[in-house]
Tab-separated table of C-alpha atoms in Angstrom:
chain	number	residue	atom	x	y	z
A	1	MET	CA	5.153	21.288	-15.266
A	2	SER	CA	7.364	23.297	-17.632
A	3	GLN	CA	5.657	26.369	-18.958
A	4	SER	CA	6.650	26.668	-22.636
A	5	PRO	CA	9.059	23.908	-23.661
A	6	ASP	CA	10.430	24.032	-27.201
A	7	SER	CA	10.644	21.044	-29.529
A	8	SER	CA	14.088	20.091	-28.252
A	9	THR	CA	13.005	19.868	-24.612
A	10	PRO	CA	13.112	16.276	-23.375
A	11	ARG	CA	9.809	14.939	-22.108
A	12	ILE	CA	9.187	12.359	-19.426
A	13	LYS	CA	6.035	10.801	-18.007
A	14	ILE	CA	5.766	10.108	-14.296
A	15	ASP	CA	3.101	7.878	-12.774
A	16	PHE	CA	2.786	8.475	-9.039
A	17	VAL	CA	1.134	5.351	-7.596
A	18	SER	CA	-0.148	6.113	-4.124
A	19	ASP	CA	-2.914	6.134	-1.539
A	20	VAL	CA	-4.293	9.198	0.229
A	21	VAL	CA	-3.920	7.595	3.672
A	22	CYS	CA	-0.255	6.735	3.059
A	23	PRO	CA	1.936	9.208	4.966
A	24	TRP	CA	5.042	8.494	2.922
A	25	CYS	CA	3.007	9.257	-0.195
A	26	ALA	CA	2.462	12.783	1.120
A	27	VAL	CA	6.183	13.121	1.772
A	28	GLY	CA	7.085	11.557	-1.557
A	29	LEU	CA	4.755	13.763	-3.588
A	30	ASN	CA	6.048	16.998	-2.100
A	31	SER	CA	9.611	15.764	-2.519
A	32	LEU	CA	8.990	14.796	-6.146
A	33	GLU	CA	7.447	18.183	-6.873
A	34	GLN	CA	10.473	19.891	-5.365
A	35	ALA	CA	12.657	17.851	-7.710
A	36	ILE	CA	10.526	18.779	-10.715
A	37	ALA	CA	10.754	22.462	-9.736
A	38	ARG	CA	14.545	22.199	-9.477
A	39	VAL	CA	14.786	20.749	-12.971
A	40	GLY	CA	12.558	23.554	-14.201
A	41	ASP	CA	12.103	24.101	-17.927
A	42	ALA	CA	14.967	21.751	-18.797
A	43	VAL	CA	12.453	18.875	-18.877
A	44	GLU	CA	8.774	18.744	-19.689
A	45	VAL	CA	7.193	16.520	-17.022
A	46	GLU	CA	3.794	14.892	-17.427
A	47	LEU	CA	2.621	13.812	-13.968
A	48	HIS	CA	-0.209	11.329	-13.460
A	49	PHE	CA	-1.693	9.964	-10.236
A	50	GLN	CA	-2.524	6.263	-10.100
A	51	PRO	CA	-4.662	4.519	-7.462
A	52	PHE	CA	-3.451	2.100	-4.820
A	53	GLU	CA	-5.408	1.003	-1.750
A	54	LEU	CA	-3.414	0.122	1.332
A	55	ASN	CA	-6.486	-1.499	2.875
A	56	PRO	CA	-9.017	-2.408	0.181
A	57	GLN	CA	-11.020	-4.632	2.546
A	58	MET	CA	-11.339	-2.045	5.295
A	59	ALA	CA	-14.846	-1.531	6.675
A	60	PRO	CA	-16.597	1.781	5.962
A	61	GLU	CA	-16.168	2.982	9.529
A	62	GLY	CA	-12.399	2.534	9.329
A	63	GLU	CA	-10.148	1.470	12.198
A	64	ASN	CA	-8.336	3.054	15.090
A	65	ILE	CA	-4.957	4.004	13.641
A	66	ASP	CA	-2.829	2.701	16.516
A	67	GLU	CA	-4.663	-0.615	16.632
A	68	HIS	CA	-4.439	-0.912	12.857
A	69	LEU	CA	-0.691	-0.279	12.701
A	70	ALA	CA	-0.003	-2.518	15.682
A	71	HIS	CA	-1.905	-5.375	14.075
A	72	LYS	CA	-0.610	-4.880	10.531
A	73	TYR	CA	3.044	-4.212	11.289
A	74	GLY	CA	3.499	-5.453	14.844
A	75	LEU	CA	4.476	-2.009	16.128
A	76	GLY	CA	4.405	-1.094	19.790
A	77	ALA	CA	3.580	2.272	21.306
A	78	GLN	CA	7.205	3.417	21.435
A	79	GLN	CA	7.873	2.525	17.815
A	80	LEU	CA	4.644	4.214	16.732
A	81	ALA	CA	5.672	7.390	18.514
A	82	GLN	CA	9.131	7.295	16.942
A	83	ASN	CA	7.657	6.768	13.493
A	84	ARG	CA	5.274	9.696	13.929
A	85	GLU	CA	8.112	11.991	14.946
A	86	ALA	CA	10.174	10.890	11.942
A	87	LEU	CA	7.211	11.574	9.671
A	88	ARG	CA	6.632	15.003	11.193
A	89	GLU	CA	10.266	15.895	10.577
A	90	ARG	CA	10.305	14.595	6.999
A	91	GLY	CA	6.983	16.261	6.289
A	92	ALA	CA	8.154	19.601	7.643
A	93	ALA	CA	11.283	19.374	5.484
A	94	VAL	CA	9.150	19.228	2.326
A	95	GLY	CA	6.433	21.611	3.470
A	96	PHE	CA	3.797	19.123	4.634
A	97	GLN	CA	2.221	19.196	8.096
A	98	PHE	CA	1.327	15.969	9.872
A	99	ASN	CA	-1.023	16.252	12.833
A	100	ALA	CA	-2.396	13.549	15.095
A	101	ARG	CA	-4.934	11.251	13.433
A	102	ASP	CA	-7.213	8.838	15.216
A	103	ARG	CA	-8.445	6.593	12.417
A	104	ILE	CA	-7.577	5.191	9.025
A	105	TYR	CA	-10.260	4.830	6.363
A	106	ASN	CA	-11.222	3.057	3.182
A	107	THR	CA	-10.092	5.176	0.215
A	108	PHE	CA	-11.823	3.668	-2.826
A	109	ASP	CA	-14.265	6.565	-3.186
A	110	ALA	CA	-11.436	9.070	-2.861
A	111	HIS	CA	-9.736	7.357	-5.798
A	112	ARG	CA	-12.966	7.544	-7.809
A	113	LEU	CA	-13.074	11.260	-7.117
A	114	LEU	CA	-9.466	11.656	-8.245
A	115	HIS	CA	-10.233	9.743	-11.446
A	116	TRP	CA	-13.010	12.225	-12.184
A	117	ALA	CA	-10.731	15.155	-11.384
A	118	ALA	CA	-8.161	13.799	-13.854
A	119	ALA	CA	-10.810	13.900	-16.559
A	120	GLU	CA	-11.346	17.557	-15.667
A	121	GLY	CA	-7.640	18.269	-16.182
A	122	ALA	CA	-4.201	17.498	-14.774
A	123	ALA	CA	-4.144	20.656	-12.673
A	124	GLN	CA	-7.471	19.808	-11.053
A	125	GLU	CA	-6.313	16.280	-10.257
A	126	ARG	CA	-3.096	17.488	-8.708
A	127	THR	CA	-4.877	20.112	-6.626
A	128	LEU	CA	-7.411	17.581	-5.382
A	129	LYS	CA	-4.660	15.083	-4.539
A	130	HIS	CA	-2.959	17.639	-2.324
A	131	ALA	CA	-6.287	18.668	-0.786
A	132	LEU	CA	-7.175	15.087	0.133
A	133	LEU	CA	-3.773	14.463	1.720
A	134	LYS	CA	-4.133	17.664	3.736
A	135	ALA	CA	-7.730	16.870	4.683
A	136	TYR	CA	-6.685	13.539	6.165
A	137	PHE	CA	-3.216	14.074	7.608
A	138	THR	CA	-3.339	17.741	8.570
A	139	ASP	CA	-7.016	18.376	9.293
A	140	GLY	CA	-8.044	14.909	10.508
A	141	ARG	CA	-11.135	14.678	8.283
A	142	ASP	CA	-12.856	11.406	7.426
A	143	ILE	CA	-12.131	11.123	3.718
A	144	SER	CA	-14.298	8.031	3.356
A	145	GLN	CA	-17.434	10.119	3.898
A	146	HIS	CA	-19.126	11.353	0.745
A	147	ASP	CA	-20.040	14.723	2.249
A	148	VAL	CA	-16.410	15.300	3.227
A	149	LEU	CA	-15.121	14.252	-0.183
A	150	ALA	CA	-17.611	16.483	-1.977
A	151	ALA	CA	-16.709	19.379	0.292
A	152	VAL	CA	-12.996	18.921	-0.359
A	153	ALA	CA	-13.691	18.803	-4.087
A	154	GLY	CA	-15.653	22.032	-3.821
A	155	GLU	CA	-12.851	23.673	-1.872
A	156	THR	CA	-10.498	23.002	-4.791
A	157	GLY	CA	-12.836	24.619	-7.307
A	158	LEU	CA	-14.486	21.451	-8.589
A	159	ASP	CA	-18.270	21.131	-8.709
A	160	ALA	CA	-19.281	19.815	-5.270
A	161	ASP	CA	-22.757	18.809	-6.440
A	162	ARG	CA	-21.289	16.850	-9.335
A	163	ALA	CA	-18.868	15.198	-6.928
A	164	ARG	CA	-21.706	14.259	-4.604
A	165	SER	CA	-23.771	12.679	-7.387
A	166	LEU	CA	-20.729	10.801	-8.668
A	167	LEU	CA	-20.003	9.388	-5.228
A	168	ALA	CA	-23.620	8.300	-4.775
A	169	SER	CA	-23.272	6.163	-7.897
A	170	ASP	CA	-20.766	3.538	-9.069
A	171	GLU	CA	-19.254	5.924	-11.582
A	172	TYR	CA	-15.579	5.268	-12.303
A	173	ALA	CA	-15.546	2.227	-10.004
A	174	ASP	CA	-14.601	-0.151	-12.808
A	175	ALA	CA	-11.968	2.228	-14.160
A	176	VAL	CA	-10.310	2.603	-10.766
A	177	ARG	CA	-10.306	-1.139	-10.133
A	178	GLU	CA	-8.793	-1.715	-13.568
A	179	GLN	CA	-5.980	0.728	-12.819
A	180	GLU	CA	-5.367	-0.868	-9.434
A	181	ARG	CA	-5.184	-4.328	-10.995
A	182	PHE	CA	-2.805	-3.112	-13.675
A	183	TYR	CA	-0.246	-1.757	-11.218
A	184	GLN	CA	-0.577	-4.813	-9.024
A	185	SER	CA	0.114	-6.940	-12.116
A	186	GLN	CA	3.277	-4.882	-12.623
A	187	GLY	CA	4.508	-5.907	-9.191
A	188	ILE	CA	3.594	-2.784	-7.258
A	189	ARG	CA	3.039	-3.888	-3.667
A	190	ALA	CA	4.035	-0.767	-1.740
A	191	VAL	CA	3.619	2.967	-2.164
A	192	PRO	CA	4.598	5.520	-3.098
A	193	SER	CA	5.877	4.001	-6.309
A	194	VAL	CA	7.190	6.493	-8.837
A	195	ILE	CA	7.352	5.084	-12.359
A	196	ILE	CA	9.176	7.129	-14.978
A	197	ASN	CA	8.479	6.481	-18.664
A	198	ASP	CA	6.808	3.165	-17.798
A	199	ARG	CA	10.244	1.639	-17.135
A	200	HIS	CA	12.110	3.154	-14.208
A	201	LEU	CA	10.816	2.541	-10.675
A	202	ILE	CA	11.652	4.544	-7.564
A	203	GLN	CA	9.913	3.472	-4.373
A	204	GLY	CA	9.375	5.288	-1.110
A	205	GLY	CA	9.329	8.890	0.026
A	206	GLN	CA	12.811	9.626	-1.252
A	207	PRO	CA	14.625	12.967	-0.903
A	208	ALA	CA	14.153	15.511	-3.669
A	209	GLU	CA	17.807	15.091	-4.642
A	210	GLN	CA	17.253	11.465	-5.564
A	211	PHE	CA	14.170	12.214	-7.656
A	212	GLU	CA	15.959	15.090	-9.361
A	213	ALA	CA	18.983	12.942	-10.207
A	214	ALA	CA	16.744	10.266	-11.697
A	215	ILE	CA	14.784	12.767	-13.792
A	216	ARG	CA	17.975	14.335	-15.114
A	217	GLN	CA	19.570	10.987	-15.910
A	218	ILE	CA	16.495	9.572	-17.680
A	219	ALA	CA	16.013	12.829	-19.618
A	220	GLY	CA	19.661	12.749	-20.704
A	221	LEU	CA	20.654	15.886	-18.873
A	222	ALA	CA	23.891	16.557	-17.080
A	223	PRO	CA	23.694	16.549	-13.271
A	224	GLY	CA	22.414	19.935	-12.196
A	225	GLY	CA	22.709	22.185	-9.276
């Protein structure tokens, strides 16, 4: 994220393990990026996105979001409403807009698309990640549908036709599953999980101040303001 670090600039690698239907992943990503911006050129940050499926067995048509959350977490209508308001507030604080969503979807194909975008370049992957989060949480689009995924890819400047042909095949399926298995083998059971230099784990949509403090400490910098 730093523009022109010199040879003395400390470098850190961050793996952001997440799912594109995870609301706290949207909060956590924007918060992490705020932290990286605050650190600025003092650290060279290499950010990678790693796949995690909240619901790998979900049917293609998805599920009603309220029914899904009630069944999975035992939440009633009042608790669901309170959680949504908390998310809206946290999202607004980091510049992300949550709107009402009716359904939750299978995300395996979205992760395949992100894997392809990563091969096109880190900037393309990051842009697509943000676009998919916005498509689902802000715009209420069905990001399990190939036409929607290809359209979102095209909107970010990627080749929509290439995206469509990729999605119609099994391309990158094995690679995504291998990455998912790896992080599961490392004990990742919840997201977002932020792993710094393959050693330091921060979980949840933490405030930017916490991410910034961790980056500074791991990079060997004094606490900053």
